Coordinates of C-alpha atoms in Angstrom, one line a residue:
X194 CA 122.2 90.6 170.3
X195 CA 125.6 92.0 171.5
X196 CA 126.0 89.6 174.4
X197 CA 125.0 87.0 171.4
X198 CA 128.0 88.2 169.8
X199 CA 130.2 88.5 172.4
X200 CA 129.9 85.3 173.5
X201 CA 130.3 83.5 169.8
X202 CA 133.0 85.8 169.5
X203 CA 134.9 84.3 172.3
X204 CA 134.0 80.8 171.1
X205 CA 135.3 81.3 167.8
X206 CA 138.4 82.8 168.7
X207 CA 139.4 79.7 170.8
X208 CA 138.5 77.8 167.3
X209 CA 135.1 76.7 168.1
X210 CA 134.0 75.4 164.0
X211 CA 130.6 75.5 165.0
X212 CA 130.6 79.3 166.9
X213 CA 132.5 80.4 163.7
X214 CA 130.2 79.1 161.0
X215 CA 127.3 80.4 163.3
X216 CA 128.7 83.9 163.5
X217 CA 128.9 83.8 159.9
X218 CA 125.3 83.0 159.7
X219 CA 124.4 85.9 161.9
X220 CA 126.6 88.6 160.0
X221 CA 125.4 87.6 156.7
X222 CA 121.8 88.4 157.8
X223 CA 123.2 91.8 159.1
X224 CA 123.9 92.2 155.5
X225 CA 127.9 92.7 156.8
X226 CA 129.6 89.4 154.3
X227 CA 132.9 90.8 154.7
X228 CA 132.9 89.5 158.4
X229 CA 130.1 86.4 157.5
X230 CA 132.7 85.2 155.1
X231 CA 135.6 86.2 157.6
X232 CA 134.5 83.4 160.3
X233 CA 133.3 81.3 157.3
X234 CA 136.4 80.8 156.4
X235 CA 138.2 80.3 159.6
X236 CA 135.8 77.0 160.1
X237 CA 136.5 76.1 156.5
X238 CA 140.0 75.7 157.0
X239 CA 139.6 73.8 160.1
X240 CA 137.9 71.0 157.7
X241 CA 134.8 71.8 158.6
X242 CA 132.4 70.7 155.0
X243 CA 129.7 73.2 155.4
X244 CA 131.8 76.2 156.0
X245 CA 133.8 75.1 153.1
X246 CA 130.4 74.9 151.3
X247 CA 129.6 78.0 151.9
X248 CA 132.9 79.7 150.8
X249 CA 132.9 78.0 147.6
X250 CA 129.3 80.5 147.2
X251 CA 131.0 83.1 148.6
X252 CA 133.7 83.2 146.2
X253 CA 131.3 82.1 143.3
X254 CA 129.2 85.2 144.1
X255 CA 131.8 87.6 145.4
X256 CA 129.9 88.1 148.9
X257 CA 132.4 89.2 151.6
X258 CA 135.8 88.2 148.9
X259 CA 136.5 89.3 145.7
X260 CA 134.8 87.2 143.0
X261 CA 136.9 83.8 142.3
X262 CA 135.7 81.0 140.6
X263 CA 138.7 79.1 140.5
X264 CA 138.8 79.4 145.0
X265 CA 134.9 78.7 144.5
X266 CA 135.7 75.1 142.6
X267 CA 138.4 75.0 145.3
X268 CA 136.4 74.9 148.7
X269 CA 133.4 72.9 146.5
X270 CA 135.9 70.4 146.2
X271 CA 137.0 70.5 149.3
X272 CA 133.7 70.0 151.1
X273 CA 132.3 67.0 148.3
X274 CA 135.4 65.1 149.2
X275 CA 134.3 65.1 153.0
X276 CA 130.5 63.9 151.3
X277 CA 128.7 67.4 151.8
X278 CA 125.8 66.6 149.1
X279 CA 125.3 70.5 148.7
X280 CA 129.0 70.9 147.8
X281 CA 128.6 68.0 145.6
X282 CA 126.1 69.5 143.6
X283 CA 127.6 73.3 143.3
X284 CA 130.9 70.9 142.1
X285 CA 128.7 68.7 139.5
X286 CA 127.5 72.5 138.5
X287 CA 131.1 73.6 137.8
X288 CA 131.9 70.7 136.1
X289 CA 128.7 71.1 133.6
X290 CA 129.2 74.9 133.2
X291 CA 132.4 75.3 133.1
X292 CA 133.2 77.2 136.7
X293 CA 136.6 77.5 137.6
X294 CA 137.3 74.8 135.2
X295 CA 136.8 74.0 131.7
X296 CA 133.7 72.2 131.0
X297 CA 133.7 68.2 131.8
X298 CA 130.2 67.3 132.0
X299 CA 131.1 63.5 132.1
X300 CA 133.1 64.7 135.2
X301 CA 129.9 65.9 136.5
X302 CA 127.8 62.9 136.7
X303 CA 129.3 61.2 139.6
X304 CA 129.2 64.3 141.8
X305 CA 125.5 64.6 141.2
X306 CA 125.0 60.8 141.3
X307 CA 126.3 61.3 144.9
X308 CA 124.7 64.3 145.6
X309 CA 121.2 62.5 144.3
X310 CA 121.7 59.3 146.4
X311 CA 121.9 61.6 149.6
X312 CA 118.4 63.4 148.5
X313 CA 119.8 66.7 147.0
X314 CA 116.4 67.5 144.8
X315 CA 119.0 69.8 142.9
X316 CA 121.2 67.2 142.0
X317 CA 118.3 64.9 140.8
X318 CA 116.9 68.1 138.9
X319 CA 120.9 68.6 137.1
X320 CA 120.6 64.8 136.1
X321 CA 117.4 64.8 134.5
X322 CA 118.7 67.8 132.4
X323 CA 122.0 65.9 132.0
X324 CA 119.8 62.9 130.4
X325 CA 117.5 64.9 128.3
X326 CA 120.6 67.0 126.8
X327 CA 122.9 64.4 126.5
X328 CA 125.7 66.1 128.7
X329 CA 128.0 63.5 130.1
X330 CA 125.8 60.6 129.3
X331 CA 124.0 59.5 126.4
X332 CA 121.0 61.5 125.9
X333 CA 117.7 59.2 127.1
X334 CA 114.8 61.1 127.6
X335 CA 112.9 58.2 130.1
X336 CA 115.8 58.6 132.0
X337 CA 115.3 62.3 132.3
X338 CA 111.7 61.7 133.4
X339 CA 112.5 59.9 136.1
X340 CA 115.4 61.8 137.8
X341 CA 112.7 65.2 137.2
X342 CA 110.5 63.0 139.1
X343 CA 112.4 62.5 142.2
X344 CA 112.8 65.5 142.0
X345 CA 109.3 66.9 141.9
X346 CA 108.3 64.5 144.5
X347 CA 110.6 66.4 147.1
X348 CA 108.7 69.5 145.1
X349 CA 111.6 70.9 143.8
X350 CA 110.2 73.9 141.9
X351 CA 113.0 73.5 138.9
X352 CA 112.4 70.0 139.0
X353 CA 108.4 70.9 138.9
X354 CA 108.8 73.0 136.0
X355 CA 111.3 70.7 133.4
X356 CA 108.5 67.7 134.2
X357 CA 105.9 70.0 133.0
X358 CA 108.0 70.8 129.8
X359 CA 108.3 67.2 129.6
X360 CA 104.2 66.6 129.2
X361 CA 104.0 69.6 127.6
X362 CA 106.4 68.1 124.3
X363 CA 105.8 64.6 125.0
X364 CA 109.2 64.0 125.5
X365 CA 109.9 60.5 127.8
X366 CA 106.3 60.5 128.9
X367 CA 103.2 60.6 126.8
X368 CA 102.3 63.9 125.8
X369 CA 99.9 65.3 128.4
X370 CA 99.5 69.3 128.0
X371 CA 96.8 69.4 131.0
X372 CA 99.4 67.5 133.4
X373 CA 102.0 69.8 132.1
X374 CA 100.0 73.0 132.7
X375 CA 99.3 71.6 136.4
X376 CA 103.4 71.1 137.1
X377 CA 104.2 74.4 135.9
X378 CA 101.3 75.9 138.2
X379 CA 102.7 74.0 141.0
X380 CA 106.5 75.5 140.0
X381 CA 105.2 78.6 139.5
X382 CA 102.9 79.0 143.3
X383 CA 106.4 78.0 144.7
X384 CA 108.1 81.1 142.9
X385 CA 110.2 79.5 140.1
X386 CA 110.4 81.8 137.8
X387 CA 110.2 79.7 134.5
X388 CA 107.4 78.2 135.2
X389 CA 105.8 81.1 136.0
X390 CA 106.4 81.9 132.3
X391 CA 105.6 78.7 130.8
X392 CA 102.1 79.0 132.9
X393 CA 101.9 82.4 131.3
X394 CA 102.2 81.3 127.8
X395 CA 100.2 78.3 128.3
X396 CA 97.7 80.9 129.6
X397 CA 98.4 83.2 126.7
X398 CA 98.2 80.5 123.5
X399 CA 95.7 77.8 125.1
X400 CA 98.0 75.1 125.8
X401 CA 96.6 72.6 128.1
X402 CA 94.1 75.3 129.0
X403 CA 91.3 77.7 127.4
X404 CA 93.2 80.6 126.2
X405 CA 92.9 83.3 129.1
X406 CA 95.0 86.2 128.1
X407 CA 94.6 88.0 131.4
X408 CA 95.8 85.3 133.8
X409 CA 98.4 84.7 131.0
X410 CA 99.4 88.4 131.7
X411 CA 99.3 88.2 135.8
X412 CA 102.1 85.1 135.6
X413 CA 104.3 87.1 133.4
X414 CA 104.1 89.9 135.1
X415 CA 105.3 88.4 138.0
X416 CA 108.2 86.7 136.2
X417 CA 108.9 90.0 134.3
X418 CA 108.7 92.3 137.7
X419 CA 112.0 90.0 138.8
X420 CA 113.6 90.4 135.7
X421 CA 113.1 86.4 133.7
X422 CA 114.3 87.7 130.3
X423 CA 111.6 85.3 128.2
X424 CA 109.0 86.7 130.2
X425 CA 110.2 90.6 129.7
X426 CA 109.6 89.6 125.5
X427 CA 106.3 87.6 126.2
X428 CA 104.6 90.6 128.3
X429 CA 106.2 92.9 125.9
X430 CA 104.6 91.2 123.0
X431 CA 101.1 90.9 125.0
X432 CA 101.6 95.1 125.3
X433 CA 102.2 95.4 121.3
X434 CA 99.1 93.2 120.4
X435 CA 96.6 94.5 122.8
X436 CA 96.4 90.4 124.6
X437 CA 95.2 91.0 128.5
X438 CA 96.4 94.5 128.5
X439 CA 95.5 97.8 126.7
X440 CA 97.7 98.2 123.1
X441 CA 100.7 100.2 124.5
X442 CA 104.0 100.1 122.2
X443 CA 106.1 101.9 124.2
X444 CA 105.3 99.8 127.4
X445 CA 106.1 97.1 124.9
X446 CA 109.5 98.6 123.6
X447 CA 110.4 98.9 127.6
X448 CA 109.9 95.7 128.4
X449 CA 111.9 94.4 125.3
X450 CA 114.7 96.7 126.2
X451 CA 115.0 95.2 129.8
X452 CA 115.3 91.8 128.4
X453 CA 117.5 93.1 125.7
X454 CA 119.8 94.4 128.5
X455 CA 120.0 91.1 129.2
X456 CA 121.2 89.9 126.1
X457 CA 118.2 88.1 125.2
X458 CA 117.8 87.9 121.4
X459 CA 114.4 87.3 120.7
X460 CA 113.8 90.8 122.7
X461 CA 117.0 92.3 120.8
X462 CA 114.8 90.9 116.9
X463 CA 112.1 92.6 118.6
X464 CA 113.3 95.9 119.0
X465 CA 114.7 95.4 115.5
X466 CA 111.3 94.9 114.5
X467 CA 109.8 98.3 116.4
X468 CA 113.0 100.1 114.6
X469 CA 111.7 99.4 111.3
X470 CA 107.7 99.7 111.4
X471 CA 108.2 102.8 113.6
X472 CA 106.4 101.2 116.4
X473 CA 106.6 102.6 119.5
X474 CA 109.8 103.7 118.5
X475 CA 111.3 106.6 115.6
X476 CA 110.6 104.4 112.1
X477 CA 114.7 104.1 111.7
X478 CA 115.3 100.9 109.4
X479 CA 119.5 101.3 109.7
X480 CA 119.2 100.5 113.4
X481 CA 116.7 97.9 112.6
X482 CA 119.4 95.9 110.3
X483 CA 121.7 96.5 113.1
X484 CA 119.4 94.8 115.8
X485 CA 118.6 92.1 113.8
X486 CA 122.3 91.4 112.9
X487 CA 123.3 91.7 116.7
X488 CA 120.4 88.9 117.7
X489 CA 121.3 86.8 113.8
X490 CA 125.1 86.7 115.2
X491 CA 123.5 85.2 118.7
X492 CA 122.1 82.3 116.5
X493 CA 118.7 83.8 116.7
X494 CA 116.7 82.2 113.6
X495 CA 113.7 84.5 113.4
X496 CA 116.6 87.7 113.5
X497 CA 118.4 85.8 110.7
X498 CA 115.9 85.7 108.7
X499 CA 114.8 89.3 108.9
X500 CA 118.5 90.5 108.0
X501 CA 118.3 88.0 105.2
X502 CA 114.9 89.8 104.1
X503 CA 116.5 92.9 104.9
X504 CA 119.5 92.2 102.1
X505 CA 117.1 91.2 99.7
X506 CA 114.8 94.1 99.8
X507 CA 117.3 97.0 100.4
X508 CA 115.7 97.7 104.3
X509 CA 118.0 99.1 106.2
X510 CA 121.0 97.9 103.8
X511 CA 122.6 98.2 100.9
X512 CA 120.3 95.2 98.6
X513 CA 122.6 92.5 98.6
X514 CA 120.7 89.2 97.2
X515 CA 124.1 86.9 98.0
X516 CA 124.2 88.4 101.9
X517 CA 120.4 87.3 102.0
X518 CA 121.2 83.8 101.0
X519 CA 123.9 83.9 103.6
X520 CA 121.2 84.4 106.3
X521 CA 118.6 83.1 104.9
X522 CA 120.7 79.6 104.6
X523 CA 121.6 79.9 108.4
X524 CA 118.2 79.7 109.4
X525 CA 116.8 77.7 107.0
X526 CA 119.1 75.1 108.0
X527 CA 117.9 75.4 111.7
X528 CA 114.0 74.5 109.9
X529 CA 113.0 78.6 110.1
X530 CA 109.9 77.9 107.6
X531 CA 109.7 81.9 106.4
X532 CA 113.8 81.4 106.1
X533 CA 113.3 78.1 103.8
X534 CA 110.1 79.8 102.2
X535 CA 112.0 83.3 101.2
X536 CA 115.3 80.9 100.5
X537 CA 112.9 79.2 97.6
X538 CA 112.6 82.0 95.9
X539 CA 116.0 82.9 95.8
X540 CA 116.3 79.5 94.1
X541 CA 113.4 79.6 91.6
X542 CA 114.9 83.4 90.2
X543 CA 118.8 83.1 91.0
X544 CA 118.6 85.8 93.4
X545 CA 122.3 85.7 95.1
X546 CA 122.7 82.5 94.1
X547 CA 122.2 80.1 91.2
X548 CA 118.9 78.7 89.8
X549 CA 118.0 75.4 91.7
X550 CA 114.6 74.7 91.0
X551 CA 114.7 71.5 92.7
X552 CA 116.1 72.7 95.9
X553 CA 113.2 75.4 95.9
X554 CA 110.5 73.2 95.9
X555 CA 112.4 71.2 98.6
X556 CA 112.4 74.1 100.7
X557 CA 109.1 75.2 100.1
X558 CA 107.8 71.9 101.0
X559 CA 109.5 71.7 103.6
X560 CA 108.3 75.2 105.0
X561 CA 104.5 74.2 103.7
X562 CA 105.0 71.1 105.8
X563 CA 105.9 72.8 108.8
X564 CA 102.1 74.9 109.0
X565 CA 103.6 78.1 107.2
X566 CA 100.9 79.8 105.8
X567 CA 102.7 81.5 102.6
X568 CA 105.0 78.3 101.6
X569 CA 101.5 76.5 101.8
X570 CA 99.8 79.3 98.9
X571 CA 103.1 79.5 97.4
X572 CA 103.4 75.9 96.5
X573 CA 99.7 75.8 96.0
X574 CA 100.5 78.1 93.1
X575 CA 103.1 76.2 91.7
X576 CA 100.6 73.2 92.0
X577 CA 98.1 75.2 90.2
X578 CA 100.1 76.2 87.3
X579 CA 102.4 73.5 87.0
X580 CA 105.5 75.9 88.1
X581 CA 109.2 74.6 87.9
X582 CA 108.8 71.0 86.8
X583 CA 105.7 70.6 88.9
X584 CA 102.8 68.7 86.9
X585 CA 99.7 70.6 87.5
X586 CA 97.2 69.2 90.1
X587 CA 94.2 71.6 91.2
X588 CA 93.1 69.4 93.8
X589 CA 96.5 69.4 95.8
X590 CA 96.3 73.5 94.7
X591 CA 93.2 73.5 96.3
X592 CA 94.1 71.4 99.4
X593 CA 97.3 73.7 100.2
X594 CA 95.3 77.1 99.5
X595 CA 92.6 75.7 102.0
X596 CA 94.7 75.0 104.9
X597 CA 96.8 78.5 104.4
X598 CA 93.6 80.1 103.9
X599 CA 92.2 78.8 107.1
X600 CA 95.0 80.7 109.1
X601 CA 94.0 83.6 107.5
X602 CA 96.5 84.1 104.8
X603 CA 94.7 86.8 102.4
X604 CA 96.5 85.5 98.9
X605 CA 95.6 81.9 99.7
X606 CA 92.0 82.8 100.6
X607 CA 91.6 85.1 97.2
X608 CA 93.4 81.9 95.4
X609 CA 91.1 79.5 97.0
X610 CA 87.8 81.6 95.7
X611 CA 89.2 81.9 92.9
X612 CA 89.2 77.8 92.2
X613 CA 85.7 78.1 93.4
X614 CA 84.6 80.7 91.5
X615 CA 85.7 78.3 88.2
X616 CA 85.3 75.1 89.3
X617 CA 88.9 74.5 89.2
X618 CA 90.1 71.6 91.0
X619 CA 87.0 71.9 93.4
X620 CA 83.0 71.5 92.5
X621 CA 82.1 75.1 91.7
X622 CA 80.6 76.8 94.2
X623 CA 80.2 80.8 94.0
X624 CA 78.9 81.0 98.2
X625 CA 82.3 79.9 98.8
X626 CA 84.1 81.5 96.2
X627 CA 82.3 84.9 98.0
X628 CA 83.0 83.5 101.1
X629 CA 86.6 83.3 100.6
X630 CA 86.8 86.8 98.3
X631 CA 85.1 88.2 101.4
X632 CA 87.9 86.8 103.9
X633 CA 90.5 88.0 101.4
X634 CA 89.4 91.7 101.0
X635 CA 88.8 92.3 105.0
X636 CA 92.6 92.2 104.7
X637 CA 92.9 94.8 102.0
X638 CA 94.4 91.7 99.4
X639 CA 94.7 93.8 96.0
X640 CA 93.1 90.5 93.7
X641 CA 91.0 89.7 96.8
X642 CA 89.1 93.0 96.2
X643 CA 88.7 92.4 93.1
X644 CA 87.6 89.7 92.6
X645 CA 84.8 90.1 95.5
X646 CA 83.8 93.2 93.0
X647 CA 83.1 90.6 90.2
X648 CA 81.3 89.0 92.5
X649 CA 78.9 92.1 93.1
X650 CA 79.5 93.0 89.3
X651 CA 77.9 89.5 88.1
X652 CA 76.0 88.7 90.7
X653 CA 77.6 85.2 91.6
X654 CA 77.7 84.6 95.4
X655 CA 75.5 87.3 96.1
X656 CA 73.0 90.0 94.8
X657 CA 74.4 92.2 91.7
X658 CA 75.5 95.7 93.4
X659 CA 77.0 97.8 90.6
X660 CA 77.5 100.7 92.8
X661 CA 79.1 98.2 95.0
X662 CA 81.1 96.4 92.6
X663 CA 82.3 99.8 91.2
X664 CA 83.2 100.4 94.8
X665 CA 84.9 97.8 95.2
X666 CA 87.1 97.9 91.9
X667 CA 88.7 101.3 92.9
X668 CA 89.7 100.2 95.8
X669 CA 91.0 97.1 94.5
X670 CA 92.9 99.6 91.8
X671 CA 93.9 101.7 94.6
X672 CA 96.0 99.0 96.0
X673 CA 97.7 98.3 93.0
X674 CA 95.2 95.6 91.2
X675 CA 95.7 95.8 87.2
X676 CA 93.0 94.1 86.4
X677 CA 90.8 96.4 88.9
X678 CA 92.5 99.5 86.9
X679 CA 91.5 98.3 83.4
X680 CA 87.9 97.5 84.6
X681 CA 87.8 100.9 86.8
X682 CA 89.0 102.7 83.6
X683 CA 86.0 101.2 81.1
X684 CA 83.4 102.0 83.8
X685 CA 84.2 105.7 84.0
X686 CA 84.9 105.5 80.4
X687 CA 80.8 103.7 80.2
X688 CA 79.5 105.4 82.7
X689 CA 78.8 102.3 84.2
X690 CA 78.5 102.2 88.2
X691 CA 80.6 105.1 87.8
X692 CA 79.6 108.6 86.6
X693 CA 81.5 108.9 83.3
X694 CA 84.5 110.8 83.6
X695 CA 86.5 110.5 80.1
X696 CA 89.6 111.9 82.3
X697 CA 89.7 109.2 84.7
X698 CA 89.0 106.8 82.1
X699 CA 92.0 108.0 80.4
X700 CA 93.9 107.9 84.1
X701 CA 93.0 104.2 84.8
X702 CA 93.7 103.0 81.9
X703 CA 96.9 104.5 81.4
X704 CA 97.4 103.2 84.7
X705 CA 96.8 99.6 83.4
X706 CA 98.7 99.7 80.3
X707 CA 101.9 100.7 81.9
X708 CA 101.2 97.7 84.3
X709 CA 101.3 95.2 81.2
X710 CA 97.3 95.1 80.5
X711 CA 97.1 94.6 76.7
X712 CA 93.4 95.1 76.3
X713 CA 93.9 98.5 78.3
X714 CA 96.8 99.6 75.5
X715 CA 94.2 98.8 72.9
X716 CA 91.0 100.5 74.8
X717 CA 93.1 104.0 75.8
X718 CA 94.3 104.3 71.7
X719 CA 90.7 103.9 71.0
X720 CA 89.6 106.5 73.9
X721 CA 92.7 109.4 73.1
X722 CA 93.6 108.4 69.2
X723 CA 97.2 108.7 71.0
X724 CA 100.2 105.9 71.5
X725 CA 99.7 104.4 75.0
X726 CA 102.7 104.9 76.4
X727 CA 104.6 101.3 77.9
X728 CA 102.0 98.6 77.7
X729 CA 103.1 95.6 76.1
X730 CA 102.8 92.3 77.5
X731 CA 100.7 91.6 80.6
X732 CA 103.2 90.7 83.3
X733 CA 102.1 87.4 84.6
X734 CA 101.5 87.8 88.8
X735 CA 103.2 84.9 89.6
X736 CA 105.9 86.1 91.9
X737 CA 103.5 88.9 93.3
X738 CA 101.2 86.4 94.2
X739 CA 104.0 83.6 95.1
X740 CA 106.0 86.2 97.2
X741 CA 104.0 89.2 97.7
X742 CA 102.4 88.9 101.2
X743 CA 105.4 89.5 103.6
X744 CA 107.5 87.1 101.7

């Protein structure tokens, strides 16, 4: 290797372009770049378009010289005009980005147009992403396709993966998930990072493929081990939820930190999120606002909208309801459903804001329409009772508390039973109205447990069970049911299911009265002889019902 030296050494010093660039070569895989991009630029200034290539990476990476973009877009320049299609390419890439030069993508097309025509799978791979965004050319999605394709056919990994994403969203292709998951795996066997990802999530949510949570975990891993910042947060949540992996929060909250580190909001939300449940991190709801306000100011939507919930609950904050609309807004504007759901309230009572009605049930339509699960009871509700100008329709009740109910939403499920239960809007049917109360209680819904206890109580839907129903109803009080309190209250006061215990009696029905339960008033003057205490009017549970399950 010395003599190799020696002899290149002589070469280059008597100008030889080609010893010089080749010197380079050999002291940038010594790891020794101050010397690689010494001979490097000898050659470059001798015209040759490689060398001046490779100085433009130099400078853009600050191997061998002190970082300089502006020299980078120099040399880049210097080797496109003399038709290197690599240089033209890195120049395109300056233009786009911004490197050593303010951002002209329309400057950047005919660089990678000239780059493309002399087979750079790179350039090809910038157009199609030029074409699908709309940078420097009128956005045409066909057109995107087919420079991806060019691409992929010289199995450019990049090139591999953005064709996928094209299948994947039916965008300039017909949708085609299966073809998309087949792209990315290709990508991904060849190392590109984002695909490996994409393969992971398809993996992970059954996109194009039966769900398979432990391959989904092996492709993420290997995108997380090299640091790809969406893969960090999907591995991280796979550690929270227990998909492919044992449950382990604080392998979770690492993982979200090292994408954090990166400044990747969705991680940064996430965080937020372990701040304030106390989830594999000290319960601390101050530095929960804080995250989420760090990853809202980044444009996140999800993190907007918990700092909007935030300000209207008091988490972390100061309650502010106009500072909630502020955030809420943001991201309800970018179509965040929970944003646009928790935004309708605001509108229905005035919260930080005035009263629009209208504008509520636009929102909540709009969020219902989107799949989210509480717009889709919420508005079922207003449907039901013929809330804020809405004439009342049970059947479209019905139809909305169905398809929130089928993704497991515990109000729309109790809601849906209920409709069942009376024959409301639906043929009566008390299987299903048990059914649903059933669904309702596994998730520990307050009305949901109750009403599965009239079930058992009345022996609709199933066999009567008084010492089930009774069961049932304290738990259902427990968690804050009135109607369960007043009902709890006469049994211990009857003795019925219950032994009779004229304390509790007094306890539960107290308990009721104060919660607005007229009857209760009535039946705890007659139990003591004495003044009930707050009672009154029943509250009605609209707004518990609407709003009560995480919105």
């Amino acid at each position: 290797m010395e003599n190799t030296y020696y002899d290149l050494i002589l070469e280059a010093e008597m100008g030889d372009t080609e010893a010089q660039l080749v010197l380079s070569l050999l002291y940038e895989q010594d790891g020794n770049y101050t010397e690689a991009a010494k001979w490097c630029e000898m050659a470059a200034r001798q015209g040759d378009p490689d060398a001046q290539n490779r100085m433009g990476i130099y400078y853009a990476s600050g191997q061998g010289v002190e970082q300089d973009d502006a020299k980078s877009f120099y040399w880049y320049s210097e080797a496109a005009d003399r038709k290197n299609s690599a240089a033209q390419c890195n120049l395109g890439y300056c233009c786009l980005t911004g490197i050593g030069m303010d951002p002209a993508p329309e400057q950047a097309i005919p660089w990678l147009e000239r780059a493309a025509e002399q087979g750079s799978a790179r350039a090809m791979s910038l157009l199609g992403s030029c074409y699908r965004d709309g940078d420097g050319v009128e956005a045409d999605a066909e057109k995107a396709v087919q420079w991806y394709q060019k691409a992929a056919d010289l199995e450019y990994p990049p090139a591999l993966c953005s064709l996928g994403l094209c299948y994947e969203r039916g965008e300039g292709v017909p949708e085609d998930k299966a073809r998309a998951v087949a792209l990315y795996t290709q990508a991904a066997q060849r190392g590109d990072l984002a695909a490996q990802c994409n393969l992971g999530y398809c993996y992970l949510t059954g996109i194009g493929t039966e769900v398979d949570c432990g391959r989904a975990v092996e492709w993420l891993d290997r995108a997380a081990r090299r640091g790809f910042p969406r893969a960090l947060d999907l591995l991280g949540d796979c550690y929270q939820n227990g998909d492919g992996v044992e449950t382990d929060d604080a392998k979770a909250v690492e993982l979200y930190r090292r994408a954090a580190e990166q400044d990747y909001a969705p991680s940064i939300a996430s965080l937020g999120l372990c701040c304030e449940l106390g989830q594999g991190l000290p319960e601390d709801k101050p530095k929960a606002a804080a995250l989420y306000r760090k990853a809202a100011e980044m444009g996140y939507t999800y993190a907007q909208c918990n700092l909007g919930f935030c300000y209207l609950r008091g988490i972390g904050v100061d309650r502010d309801p106009a500072q909630a609309v502020i955030w809420l807004q943001k991201a309800a504007e970018k179509g965040q459903s929970r944003a646009m759901s928790l935004l309708s309230r605001c509108c229905f009572d005035g919260s930080g804001m005035q009263k629009d009605e209208k504008r509520g049930l636009e929102l909540l339509r709009r969020a219902a329409e989107q799949g989210y699960a509480p717009a889709q009871c919420n508005l079922g509700l207003c449907y039901e009772n013929g809330f804020h100008g809405l004439a009342q329709d049970l059947s479209k009740a019905a139809e909305l508390y169905r398809r929130s109910a089928e993704q497991g939403d515990a109000a729309a499920q109790s809601n849906l039973g209920s409709l069942y239960y009376t024959g409301s809007g639906v043929e009566r049917d008390d299987a299903l109205a048990f059914q649903w109360f059933s669904r309702s209680a596994e998730q520990d819904f307050p009305a949901g447990v109750y009403h599965l206890a009239d079930c058992y109580a009345s022996g609709r839907g199933t066999a009567t069970d008084i010492a089930r129903a009774a069961e049932l109803y304290q738990k259902a009080a427990r968690l804050g049911d009135e109607d369960a309190m007043f009902i709890l209250g006469k049994w211990y006061r009857d003795g019925k299911g219950l032994r009779a215990d004229p304390e509790q009696a007094r306890f539960w029905l107290r308990k009721a009265a104060d919660a607005g339960v007229k009857e209760a008033a009535a039946c705890l003057r007659a139990l003591s002889g004495k003044a009930p205490g707050k009672g009154g009017e029943k509250r009605g549970g609209f707004f518990q019902k609407l709003f009560g399950k995480g919105d």
